[in-house]
Structure formats: structure tokens, C-alpha cells
Amino acid sequence: SDDIGAVEGSQAMIVGDKVFVYANDNIYALNRSYGTVLWNTTIPGDEMAWGSWVSPAYDNNAIYISTGFNITKINAQDGTKLQEVAFPNAGYACNGGPTVADGMVFVGSGGNNYYALDENDLTTVIWNYTVPISGSSSTPAIADGKVVVGELTWAGSSHLCCIDEFTGAQIWATELPGNIGGSASIDAANDRTYIVVSTDYTGDAGEIYALNFTTGVVVWNNTITYSDSTPVISGDYLYVSGGVNTPGITYCYDRSGTLQWTVPHGSWTMSPAVADGKLITGDIAPWGTSDGIYVFDAITGTPVWSYEHAGSSPSIAYPDPIVVSVGNDSKVYAFGTKCYDWKEEWFGEGSDGGTSITTTELQDAIHHWLDDLDVRGYIMSTKDLQEIISAWLSS
């Protein structure tokens, strides 16, 4: 895409033919095939400039984003702002985003509370949960009627908390050494939940924990680099990234916590992804100077391909596989099967006029432009039409 101010570390959201992107005080919808801007909507953004890399959520044709003092709901089709609500406790959200499930929006306020809000009316609070000490910066993880969230205390220890999804009642809260700035992953089938705890930013140190999902008892833990990464579970393996300075490290563990291998790429603000037997990770971090996306065999760690830009938490969609990731140049990068160029419709050798533009082709192009008609998955801009007119004048 062009430079749209996309925030490095934030994860773009692919839904149908659109890609939704957080750009601090704007949400953008991009055309999935071409990266062109379909609409953008102004939001309050990170007013206190804390460097938030929050990611949007989607449900029922609506985009949800929690930034600063507010949570905002936007029509995904045309960008119309549907609701913008301040957190009841006047909290300030940073990094952690909303999760939508079962008609509710679950979100941390950045203060001491996590909320379940009515998806149809964000002013309706279904329940709120107060963490044991302070801080609510996780994106809630949900499975089997339970919500797992962390607290960010900066007090030497923090709690990973499990809450009843429908009542907000605490099921368990396990104290862990360090701070939880990231989000949990849940493997309900194997009764596990995983979380990263950051212990020393200057020393680039952290821990990854596996806990019993039912009881909250710690099953195992391992030392990693500093991280707010969300672990990703795939088959018998668990992957997590870390590292204050890029390039960082991405780790592969089995379910017992035994380290299988590492690769010298990753970051404390990015969460890897696994698809089609491949691990996708990246070198990107706030205030960093380098980026890049790297793909490895998910079983062996063998390199598959890489690209010098992008590197934020990737999003993957099928069919016509596509990987989308934000770079540190505020652009969004898409990788996959190359889309057929819309210009082939009029400029291609197989078109009516070949590489020249006929009057009939010009009329057809004007018709497409006036009515915003799809051209091979693309909506023409005024600049595109001007290019066709110029070519017609030269023919």
C-alpha cells in the first residue's frame, strides 16, 4: 500500500475483499487485491502518544477498535462510525484490543478493569472484572465459556486471570513473576493456556508459561527474550517471538515445553502465525530501524522465503492465499498469488485496441469510473481514468 500511517506492531485484519488497518487516529479499509484505500475513518487514537500497536477486531459487518479512552464501532462496508464510547472507569487502553464473541465485546480499559459490552450497544455493560493488582492490557482470549486475560502491574508480579465469559466471575488468578503486556493463547482440547511474562526490558529477558486451563496451575515455564508476543499453537507445537532489539528470536516448543529449535528473527511486539506447514515471523519493533518478514518450515525451522520489509504480526486468509503485514515504513504489504493487473482490461495485448486505447474502450472505462464498477477486483480512481484518457489522446 501507500504510506497510510499504519502502526508497526499492529496486526491488519483480512475480511473478505478488504484489509482493515489501524493507523493511530484512523482506521483504513484497503482493497485486498490491490491495497488501494476504500475508506478511512477518524478515531481518537493514541492521544497520550504511548506508542500503542492495538489491532482491530471484526464481527457482523462491524470493526471494533479500542484506542486511548474509547472503544469505537465502525461499519465495515462504508466506514460509517456507529458508536464511540468512553471506558466507564476513564481508563486508557494501549496495545490490547477487543475480542468479539457471543454478542459481546470483551476489552481491557488499560486501567484495572476488563469489560464485557453488548455488541449492539457499547454503552451497555454486561459485566466488568477488576484485576487483583492493576493494569488491563491484554486482548482477551476466549474458549469454552472462559475468558483469559493478564494484568500489567510494573510491581514485580502480575496475575493471569480466568473469568466466566457470561458472568464475569473469577474462576482462578495465578500470580506470575513479571508483567503481562501480551495476550494468552488457549488450547482447550489439551487443557492448557499459554502466556508470556516480561521480566527485564533492559536485560531483554522474559518467560513463557504453560498453565492448566481448568485450574490455573503452572505446568511448565521456560526463559525467553523479553516479549509481549501472543504464543501460537499449531498441532503438537507452540511458537513465540521475542527480543527488544531486532532481529529477535522465534522459539518452537513441543507441548511438554521442550525447546525444538529457534530462528534468529522475531520481536517482542509481533506474534507469529502458522499456516500451510509454514511459520511466519518478522523483525519489527517500536522505535526500531529495521524490519522484514521471514517464513520457515513449521516442523524443521528450515528457511522458505523472506522479504526485506513488513514484519508486524501477520494475518493470513484463504482461498487465494494471502499474507498481510505492516512494515516500519507505515505501509501494508501483501504476499501471495499476484492479482491480475486491471490495466490488462484496456492496455493488454489481448484487449480490443491492443496497447492503444480505442474510443469504445474509453467509453467503457468512463462508464466503470462513473458507476464505481469492479474491474478485475479493482475500483478505478480519477487518476486511473486520466491515464486511460491520455493514452486515448495519444492513440
GROMACS .gro file of C-alpha atoms in nm:
model
  395
    1SER     CA    1   0.000   0.000   0.000
    2ASP     CA    2   0.095   0.364   0.009
    3ASP     CA    3   0.219   0.516   0.334
    4ILE     CA    4  -0.109   0.539   0.527
    5GLY     CA    5   0.044   0.575   0.872
    6ALA     CA    6  -0.013   0.208   0.955
    7VAL     CA    7   0.129   0.139   1.301
    8GLU     CA    8   0.416  -0.108   1.318
    9GLY     CA    9   0.341  -0.397   1.550
   10SER     CA   10  -0.033  -0.377   1.481
   11GLN     CA   11  -0.197  -0.671   1.305
   12ALA     CA   12  -0.406  -0.591   0.999
   13MET     CA   13  -0.738  -0.775   0.972
   14ILE     CA   14  -0.838  -0.953   0.648
   15VAL     CA   15  -1.213  -0.993   0.595
   16GLY     CA   16  -1.345  -1.091   0.254
   17ASP     CA   17  -1.216  -0.848  -0.007
   18LYS     CA   18  -1.098  -0.592   0.249
   19VAL     CA   19  -0.800  -0.542   0.479
   20PHE     CA   20  -0.861  -0.328   0.789
   21VAL     CA   21  -0.564  -0.138   0.929
   22TYR     CA   22  -0.501   0.065   1.246
   23ALA     CA   23  -0.321   0.393   1.174
   24ASN     CA   24  -0.328   0.569   1.513
   25ASP     CA   25  -0.606   0.824   1.462
   26ASN     CA   26  -0.754   0.647   1.159
   27ILE     CA   27  -0.889   0.309   1.058
   28TYR     CA   28  -0.835   0.221   0.692
   29ALA     CA   29  -1.010  -0.029   0.470
   30LEU     CA   30  -0.789  -0.141   0.182
   31ASN     CA   31  -0.878  -0.342  -0.125
   32ARG     CA   32  -0.744  -0.692  -0.059
   33SER     CA   33  -0.621  -0.741  -0.415
   34TYR     CA   34  -0.457  -0.406  -0.482
   35GLY     CA   35  -0.405  -0.230  -0.148
   36THR     CA   36  -0.593   0.081  -0.260
   37VAL     CA   37  -0.784   0.279   0.003
   38LEU     CA   38  -1.158   0.209   0.003
   39TRP     CA   39  -1.234   0.431   0.301
   40ASN     CA   40  -1.079   0.569   0.617
   41THR     CA   41  -1.245   0.680   0.940
   42THR     CA   42  -1.104   0.911   1.205
   43ILE     CA   43  -1.085   0.776   1.562
   44PRO     CA   44  -0.947   0.931   1.884
   45GLY     CA   45  -0.626   0.728   1.857
   46ASP     CA   46  -0.334   0.716   2.098
   47GLU     CA   47  -0.383   1.070   2.230
   48MET     CA   48  -0.117   1.036   2.500
   49ALA     CA   49   0.138   0.901   2.250
   50TRP     CA   50   0.212   0.582   2.445
   51GLY     CA   51   0.304   0.400   2.124
   52SER     CA   52   0.001   0.170   2.109
   53TRP     CA   53   0.009  -0.108   1.847
   54VAL     CA   54  -0.352  -0.218   1.905
   55SER     CA   55  -0.523  -0.431   1.639
   56PRO     CA   56  -0.884  -0.413   1.516
   57ALA     CA   57  -1.148  -0.683   1.561
   58TYR     CA   58  -1.436  -0.774   1.327
   59ASP     CA   59  -1.784  -0.920   1.370
   60ASN     CA   60  -2.119  -0.888   1.192
   61ASN     CA   61  -2.002  -0.630   0.937
   62ALA     CA   62  -1.851  -0.407   1.205
   63ILE     CA   63  -1.496  -0.314   1.305
   64TYR     CA   64  -1.410  -0.261   1.671
   65ILE     CA   65  -1.101  -0.077   1.794
   66SER     CA   66  -1.000   0.028   2.147
   67THR     CA   67  -0.772   0.330   2.147
   68GLY     CA   68  -0.696   0.566   2.431
   69PHE     CA   69  -1.001   0.646   2.639
   70ASN     CA   70  -1.253   0.497   2.396
   71ILE     CA   71  -1.381   0.195   2.211
   72THR     CA   72  -1.517   0.262   1.861
   73LYS     CA   73  -1.752   0.062   1.637
   74ILE     CA   74  -1.736   0.124   1.260
   75ASN     CA   75  -1.945  -0.005   0.970
   76ALA     CA   76  -1.706  -0.232   0.780
   77GLN     CA   77  -1.873  -0.170   0.444
   78ASP     CA   78  -1.854   0.209   0.420
   79GLY     CA   79  -1.658   0.329   0.724
   80THR     CA   80  -1.951   0.498   0.897
   81LYS     CA   81  -1.882   0.543   1.267
   82LEU     CA   82  -2.159   0.361   1.455
   83GLN     CA   83  -2.059   0.419   1.818
   84GLU     CA   84  -1.776   0.572   2.016
   85VAL     CA   85  -1.788   0.511   2.390
   86ALA     CA   86  -1.555   0.615   2.670
   87PHE     CA   87  -1.449   0.344   2.915
   88PRO     CA   88  -1.666   0.363   3.230
   89ASN     CA   89  -1.360   0.380   3.458
   90ALA     CA   90  -1.193   0.652   3.246
   91GLY     CA   91  -0.918   0.403   3.161
   92TYR     CA   92  -0.670   0.446   2.876
   93ALA     CA   93  -0.626   0.142   2.651
   94CYS     CA   94  -0.286   0.071   2.499
   95ASN     CA   95  -0.179  -0.229   2.285
   96GLY     CA   96  -0.455  -0.468   2.391
   97GLY     CA   97  -0.755  -0.476   2.158
   98PRO     CA   98  -1.112  -0.606   2.176
   99THR     CA   99  -1.240  -0.959   2.116
  100VAL     CA  100  -1.596  -1.017   1.993
  101ALA     CA  101  -1.788  -1.336   2.074
  102ASP     CA  102  -2.142  -1.446   2.157
  103GLY     CA  103  -2.290  -1.099   2.111
  104MET     CA  104  -2.039  -0.936   2.345
  105VAL     CA  105  -1.730  -0.721   2.306
  106PHE     CA  106  -1.459  -0.807   2.558
  107VAL     CA  107  -1.200  -0.537   2.614
  108GLY     CA  108  -0.947  -0.410   2.866
  109SER     CA  109  -0.969  -0.045   2.962
  110GLY     CA  110  -0.598  -0.013   3.038
  111GLY     CA  111  -0.690   0.069   3.397
  112ASN     CA  112  -0.790  -0.202   3.642
  113ASN     CA  113  -1.088  -0.344   3.455
  114TYR     CA  114  -1.189  -0.576   3.176
  115TYR     CA  115  -1.538  -0.526   3.035
  116ALA     CA  116  -1.798  -0.732   2.853
  117LEU     CA  117  -2.009  -0.488   2.650
  118ASP     CA  118  -2.325  -0.553   2.450
  119GLU     CA  119  -2.220  -0.582   2.084
  120ASN     CA  120  -2.536  -0.398   1.974
  121ASP     CA  121  -2.496  -0.114   2.224
  122LEU     CA  122  -2.150  -0.049   2.364
  123THR     CA  123  -2.294   0.168   2.641
  124THR     CA  124  -2.446  -0.145   2.797
  125VAL     CA  125  -2.201  -0.309   3.039
  126ILE     CA  126  -2.285  -0.677   3.087
  127TRP     CA  127  -2.011  -0.723   3.346
  128ASN     CA  128  -1.678  -0.581   3.450
  129TYR     CA  129  -1.389  -0.759   3.617
  130THR     CA  130  -1.132  -0.589   3.838
  131VAL     CA  131  -0.783  -0.742   3.822
  132PRO     CA  132  -0.611  -0.833   4.152
  133ILE     CA  133  -0.348  -0.556   4.140
  134SER     CA  134  -0.366  -0.320   3.840
  135GLY     CA  135  -0.341  -0.291   3.462
  136SER     CA  136  -0.551  -0.445   3.183
  137SER     CA  137  -0.360  -0.454   2.855
  138SER     CA  138  -0.434  -0.800   2.715
  139THR     CA  139  -0.655  -0.879   2.420
  140PRO     CA  140  -0.899  -1.125   2.584
  141ALA     CA  141  -0.870  -1.491   2.479
  142ILE     CA  142  -1.195  -1.691   2.485
  143ALA     CA  143  -1.276  -2.062   2.480
  144ASP     CA  144  -1.526  -2.298   2.644
  145GLY     CA  145  -1.714  -2.017   2.818
  146LYS     CA  146  -1.399  -1.875   2.976
  147VAL     CA  147  -1.206  -1.553   2.922
  148VAL     CA  148  -0.832  -1.542   2.995
  149VAL     CA  149  -0.662  -1.205   3.048
  150GLY     CA  150  -0.346  -1.071   3.209
  151GLU     CA  151  -0.258  -0.771   3.418
  152LEU     CA  152   0.028  -0.527   3.361
  153THR     CA  153   0.134  -0.404   3.704
  154TRP     CA  154   0.503  -0.300   3.690
  155ALA     CA  155   0.502  -0.415   4.052
  156GLY     CA  156   0.728  -0.719   4.021
  157SER     CA  157   0.449  -0.971   3.969
  158SER     CA  158   0.124  -0.995   3.776
  159HIS     CA  159  -0.172  -1.229   3.753
  160LEU     CA  160  -0.307  -1.435   3.468
  161CYS     CA  161  -0.682  -1.444   3.526
  162CYS     CA  162  -0.957  -1.675   3.407
  163ILE     CA  163  -1.312  -1.535   3.411
  164ASP     CA  164  -1.655  -1.679   3.340
  165GLU     CA  165  -1.748  -1.546   2.994
  166PHE     CA  166  -2.111  -1.474   3.079
  167THR     CA  167  -2.100  -1.358   3.442
  168GLY     CA  168  -1.753  -1.206   3.486
  169ALA     CA  169  -1.694  -1.421   3.795
  170GLN     CA  170  -1.330  -1.510   3.860
  171ILE     CA  171  -1.251  -1.879   3.813
  172TRP     CA  172  -0.883  -1.853   3.902
  173ALA     CA  173  -0.600  -1.598   3.913
  174THR     CA  174  -0.240  -1.721   3.909
  175GLU     CA  175   0.040  -1.490   4.021
  176LEU     CA  176   0.347  -1.490   3.796
  177PRO     CA  177   0.676  -1.300   3.833
  178GLY     CA  178   0.699  -1.005   3.593
  179ASN     CA  179   0.449  -0.817   3.377
  180ILE     CA  180   0.190  -0.939   3.130
  181GLY     CA  181   0.172  -0.696   2.841
  182GLY     CA  182   0.061  -0.951   2.584
  183SER     CA  183  -0.226  -1.193   2.542
  184ALA     CA  184  -0.288  -1.558   2.621
  185SER     CA  185  -0.345  -1.849   2.384
  186ILE     CA  186  -0.585  -2.127   2.479
  187ASP     CA  187  -0.559  -2.495   2.385
  188ALA     CA  188  -0.886  -2.612   2.539
  189ALA     CA  189  -0.864  -2.961   2.387
  190ASN     CA  190  -0.545  -3.025   2.584
  191ASP     CA  191  -0.649  -2.819   2.890
  192ARG     CA  192  -0.370  -2.564   2.850
  193THR     CA  193  -0.332  -2.189   2.826
  194TYR     CA  194  -0.005  -2.016   2.741
  195ILE     CA  195   0.120  -1.669   2.832
  196VAL     CA  196   0.440  -1.468   2.804
  197VAL     CA  197   0.568  -1.269   3.102
  198SER     CA  198   0.823  -0.991   3.055
  199THR     CA  199   1.075  -0.958   3.336
  200ASP     CA  200   1.357  -0.724   3.229
  201TYR     CA  201   1.339  -0.486   2.931
  202THR     CA  202   1.698  -0.365   2.966
  203GLY     CA  203   1.825  -0.720   3.004
  204ASP     CA  204   1.596  -0.847   2.726
  205ALA     CA  205   1.452  -1.122   2.946
  206GLY     CA  206   1.115  -1.292   2.978
  207GLU     CA  207   0.940  -1.624   3.042
  208ILE     CA  208   0.679  -1.833   2.866
  209TYR     CA  209   0.435  -2.023   3.089
  210ALA     CA  210   0.202  -2.315   3.027
  211LEU     CA  211  -0.086  -2.334   3.276
  212ASN     CA  212  -0.366  -2.582   3.333
  213PHE     CA  213  -0.669  -2.419   3.171
  214THR     CA  214  -0.908  -2.563   3.430
  215THR     CA  215  -0.715  -2.484   3.749
  216GLY     CA  216  -0.455  -2.220   3.658
  217VAL     CA  217  -0.172  -2.433   3.799
  218VAL     CA  218   0.164  -2.379   3.626
  219VAL     CA  219   0.264  -2.686   3.421
  220TRP     CA  220   0.598  -2.563   3.288
  221ASN     CA  221   0.789  -2.246   3.206
  222ASN     CA  222   1.096  -2.151   3.002
  223THR     CA  223   1.320  -1.847   2.975
  224ILE     CA  224   1.295  -1.645   2.653
  225THR     CA  225   1.385  -1.293   2.546
  226TYR     CA  226   1.165  -1.000   2.650
  227SER     CA  227   0.823  -1.026   2.486
  228ASP     CA  228   0.461  -0.916   2.466
  229SER     CA  229   0.402  -1.174   2.193
  230THR     CA  230   0.095  -1.397   2.186
  231PRO     CA  231   0.201  -1.764   2.154
  232VAL     CA  232   0.061  -1.951   1.855
  233ILE     CA  233  -0.044  -2.317   1.883
  234SER     CA  234  -0.024  -2.546   1.581
  235GLY     CA  235  -0.055  -2.922   1.610
  236ASP     CA  236   0.194  -3.051   1.864
  237TYR     CA  237   0.398  -2.732   1.868
  238LEU     CA  238   0.397  -2.387   2.023
  239TYR     CA  239   0.568  -2.081   1.874
  240VAL     CA  240   0.652  -1.746   2.032
  241SER     CA  241   0.865  -1.447   1.936
  242GLY     CA  242   1.071  -1.211   2.149
  243GLY     CA  243   1.359  -0.968   2.157
  244VAL     CA  244   1.381  -0.596   2.232
  245ASN     CA  245   1.631  -0.534   1.955
  246THR     CA  246   1.574  -0.661   1.602
  247PRO     CA  247   1.644  -0.916   1.482
  248GLY     CA  248   1.499  -1.107   1.775
  249ILE     CA  249   1.424  -1.476   1.819
  250THR     CA  250   1.129  -1.704   1.745
  251TYR     CA  251   1.109  -2.022   1.954
  252CYS     CA  252   0.946  -2.357   1.879
  253TYR     CA  253   0.845  -2.579   2.175
  254ASP     CA  254   0.657  -2.905   2.194
  255ARG     CA  255   0.362  -2.941   2.431
  256SER     CA  256   0.586  -3.060   2.715
  257GLY     CA  257   0.787  -2.738   2.699
  258THR     CA  258   1.093  -2.893   2.534
  259LEU     CA  259   1.265  -2.648   2.301
  260GLN     CA  260   1.277  -2.786   1.945
  261TRP     CA  261   1.461  -2.505   1.768
  262THR     CA  262   1.493  -2.130   1.731
  263VAL     CA  263   1.534  -1.895   1.435
  264PRO     CA  264   1.716  -1.559   1.454
  265HIS     CA  265   1.413  -1.349   1.363
  266GLY     CA  266   1.129  -1.215   1.575
  267SER     CA  267   1.033  -0.926   1.800
  268TRP     CA  268   0.872  -0.851   2.135
  269THR     CA  269   0.574  -0.676   1.970
  270MET     CA  270   0.494  -0.931   1.700
  271SER     CA  271   0.307  -1.258   1.723
  272PRO     CA  272   0.399  -1.526   1.468
  273ALA     CA  273   0.147  -1.724   1.264
  274VAL     CA  274   0.139  -2.076   1.120
  275ALA     CA  275  -0.039  -2.188   0.803
  276ASP     CA  276   0.014  -2.448   0.533
  277GLY     CA  277   0.301  -2.601   0.730
  278LYS     CA  278   0.487  -2.272   0.744
  279LEU     CA  279   0.585  -2.043   1.032
  280ILE     CA  280   0.568  -1.671   0.956
  281THR     CA  281   0.757  -1.429   1.180
  282GLY     CA  282   0.914  -1.086   1.147
  283ASP     CA  283   1.174  -0.837   1.263
  284ILE     CA  284   0.992  -0.527   1.376
  285ALA     CA  285   0.956  -0.329   1.697
  286PRO     CA  286   0.853   0.019   1.809
  287TRP     CA  287   1.132   0.271   1.759
  288GLY     CA  288   1.326   0.013   1.558
  289THR     CA  289   1.509   0.087   1.234
  290SER     CA  290   1.481  -0.249   1.060
  291ASP     CA  291   1.201  -0.477   0.954
  292GLY     CA  292   1.140  -0.783   0.738
  293ILE     CA  293   0.916  -1.088   0.714
  294TYR     CA  294   1.056  -1.442   0.733
  295VAL     CA  295   0.895  -1.776   0.655
  296PHE     CA  296   1.020  -2.114   0.779
  297ASP     CA  297   0.912  -2.476   0.768
  298ALA     CA  298   0.699  -2.507   1.082
  299ILE     CA  299   0.836  -2.851   1.172
  300THR     CA  300   1.207  -2.816   1.096
  301GLY     CA  301   1.269  -2.441   1.107
  302THR     CA  302   1.424  -2.452   0.758
  303PRO     CA  303   1.402  -2.114   0.576
  304VAL     CA  304   1.144  -2.097   0.296
  305TRP     CA  305   1.137  -1.732   0.186
  306SER     CA  306   1.178  -1.379   0.319
  307TYR     CA  307   1.124  -1.016   0.224
  308GLU     CA  308   1.314  -0.710   0.342
  309HIS     CA  309   1.006  -0.513   0.456
  310ALA     CA  310   0.692  -0.581   0.665
  311GLY     CA  311   0.728  -0.793   0.980
  312SER     CA  312   0.438  -0.698   1.209
  313SER     CA  313   0.207  -0.975   1.329
  314PRO     CA  314   0.087  -1.138   1.005
  315SER     CA  315  -0.271  -1.209   0.901
  316ILE     CA  316  -0.345  -1.500   0.668
  317ALA     CA  317  -0.656  -1.568   0.461
  318TYR     CA  318  -0.784  -1.830   0.215
  319PRO     CA  319  -0.876  -1.909  -0.062
  320ASP     CA  320  -0.623  -1.744  -0.291
  321PRO     CA  321  -0.374  -1.748   0.000
  322ILE     CA  322  -0.257  -1.407   0.113
  323VAL     CA  323  -0.032  -1.291   0.397
  324VAL     CA  324  -0.062  -0.929   0.511
  325SER     CA  325   0.183  -0.750   0.741
  326VAL     CA  326   0.263  -0.389   0.836
  327GLY     CA  327   0.617  -0.256   0.789
  328ASN     CA  328   0.805   0.013   0.980
  329ASP     CA  329   0.756   0.248   0.684
  330SER     CA  330   0.383   0.276   0.769
  331LYS     CA  331   0.290   0.072   0.463
  332VAL     CA  332   0.095  -0.254   0.445
  333TYR     CA  333   0.250  -0.542   0.250
  334ALA     CA  334   0.062  -0.833   0.094
  335PHE     CA  335   0.220  -1.159  -0.022
  336GLY     CA  336   0.058  -1.437  -0.221
  337THR     CA  337  -0.068  -1.511  -0.569
  338LYS     CA  338  -0.023  -1.197  -0.776
  339CYS     CA  339  -0.354  -1.040  -0.875
  340TYR     CA  340  -0.422  -0.994  -1.245
  341ASP     CA  341  -0.349  -0.631  -1.335
  342TRP     CA  342  -0.669  -0.434  -1.400
  343LYS     CA  343  -0.489  -0.240  -1.676
  344GLU     CA  344  -0.489  -0.554  -1.888
  345GLU     CA  345  -0.860  -0.484  -1.945
  346TRP     CA  346  -0.774  -0.190  -2.172
  347PHE     CA  347  -0.395  -0.184  -2.219
  348GLY     CA  348  -0.329  -0.557  -2.258
  349GLU     CA  349  -0.226  -0.706  -2.592
  350GLY     CA  350  -0.545  -0.911  -2.588
  351SER     CA  351  -0.774  -0.608  -2.546
  352ASP     CA  352  -0.970  -0.454  -2.835
  353GLY     CA  353  -0.709  -0.189  -2.910
  354GLY     CA  354  -0.406  -0.383  -2.800
  355THR     CA  355  -0.168  -0.145  -2.627
  356SER     CA  356  -0.361   0.152  -2.771
  357ILE     CA  357  -0.696   0.279  -2.642
  358THR     CA  358  -0.998   0.279  -2.875
  359THR     CA  359  -1.293   0.515  -2.837
  360THR     CA  360  -1.511   0.221  -2.735
  361GLU     CA  361  -1.261   0.125  -2.464
  362LEU     CA  362  -1.253   0.485  -2.340
  363GLN     CA  363  -1.632   0.494  -2.315
  364ASP     CA  364  -1.627   0.164  -2.128
  365ALA     CA  365  -1.364   0.297  -1.886
  366ILE     CA  366  -1.565   0.615  -1.821
  367HIS     CA  367  -1.872   0.400  -1.751
  368HIS     CA  368  -1.676   0.190  -1.498
  369TRP     CA  369  -1.536   0.503  -1.333
  370LEU     CA  370  -1.870   0.685  -1.306
  371ASP     CA  371  -2.052   0.388  -1.153
  372ASP     CA  372  -1.763   0.251  -0.942
  373LEU     CA  373  -1.783  -0.078  -1.128
  374ASP     CA  374  -1.540  -0.355  -1.043
  375VAL     CA  375  -1.253  -0.406  -1.289
  376ARG     CA  376  -1.098  -0.746  -1.212
  377GLY     CA  377  -1.139  -0.681  -0.839
  378TYR     CA  378  -1.033  -0.315  -0.864
  379ILE     CA  379  -1.224   0.016  -0.843
  380MET     CA  380  -1.077   0.281  -1.073
  381SER     CA  381  -0.965   0.617  -0.938
  382THR     CA  382  -0.980   0.951  -1.119
  383LYS     CA  383  -0.605   0.924  -1.175
  384ASP     CA  384  -0.656   0.585  -1.343
  385LEU     CA  385  -0.917   0.732  -1.578
  386GLN     CA  386  -0.688   1.023  -1.662
  387GLU     CA  387  -0.420   0.771  -1.761
  388ILE     CA  388  -0.663   0.600  -1.999
  389ILE     CA  389  -0.775   0.934  -2.147
  390SER     CA  390  -0.413   1.034  -2.203
  391ALA     CA  391  -0.346   0.703  -2.379
  392TRP     CA  392  -0.657   0.752  -2.597
  393LEU     CA  393  -0.545   1.101  -2.697
  394SER     CA  394  -0.209   0.956  -2.799
  395SER     CA  395  -0.361   0.670  -2.998
   0.00000   0.00000   0.00000
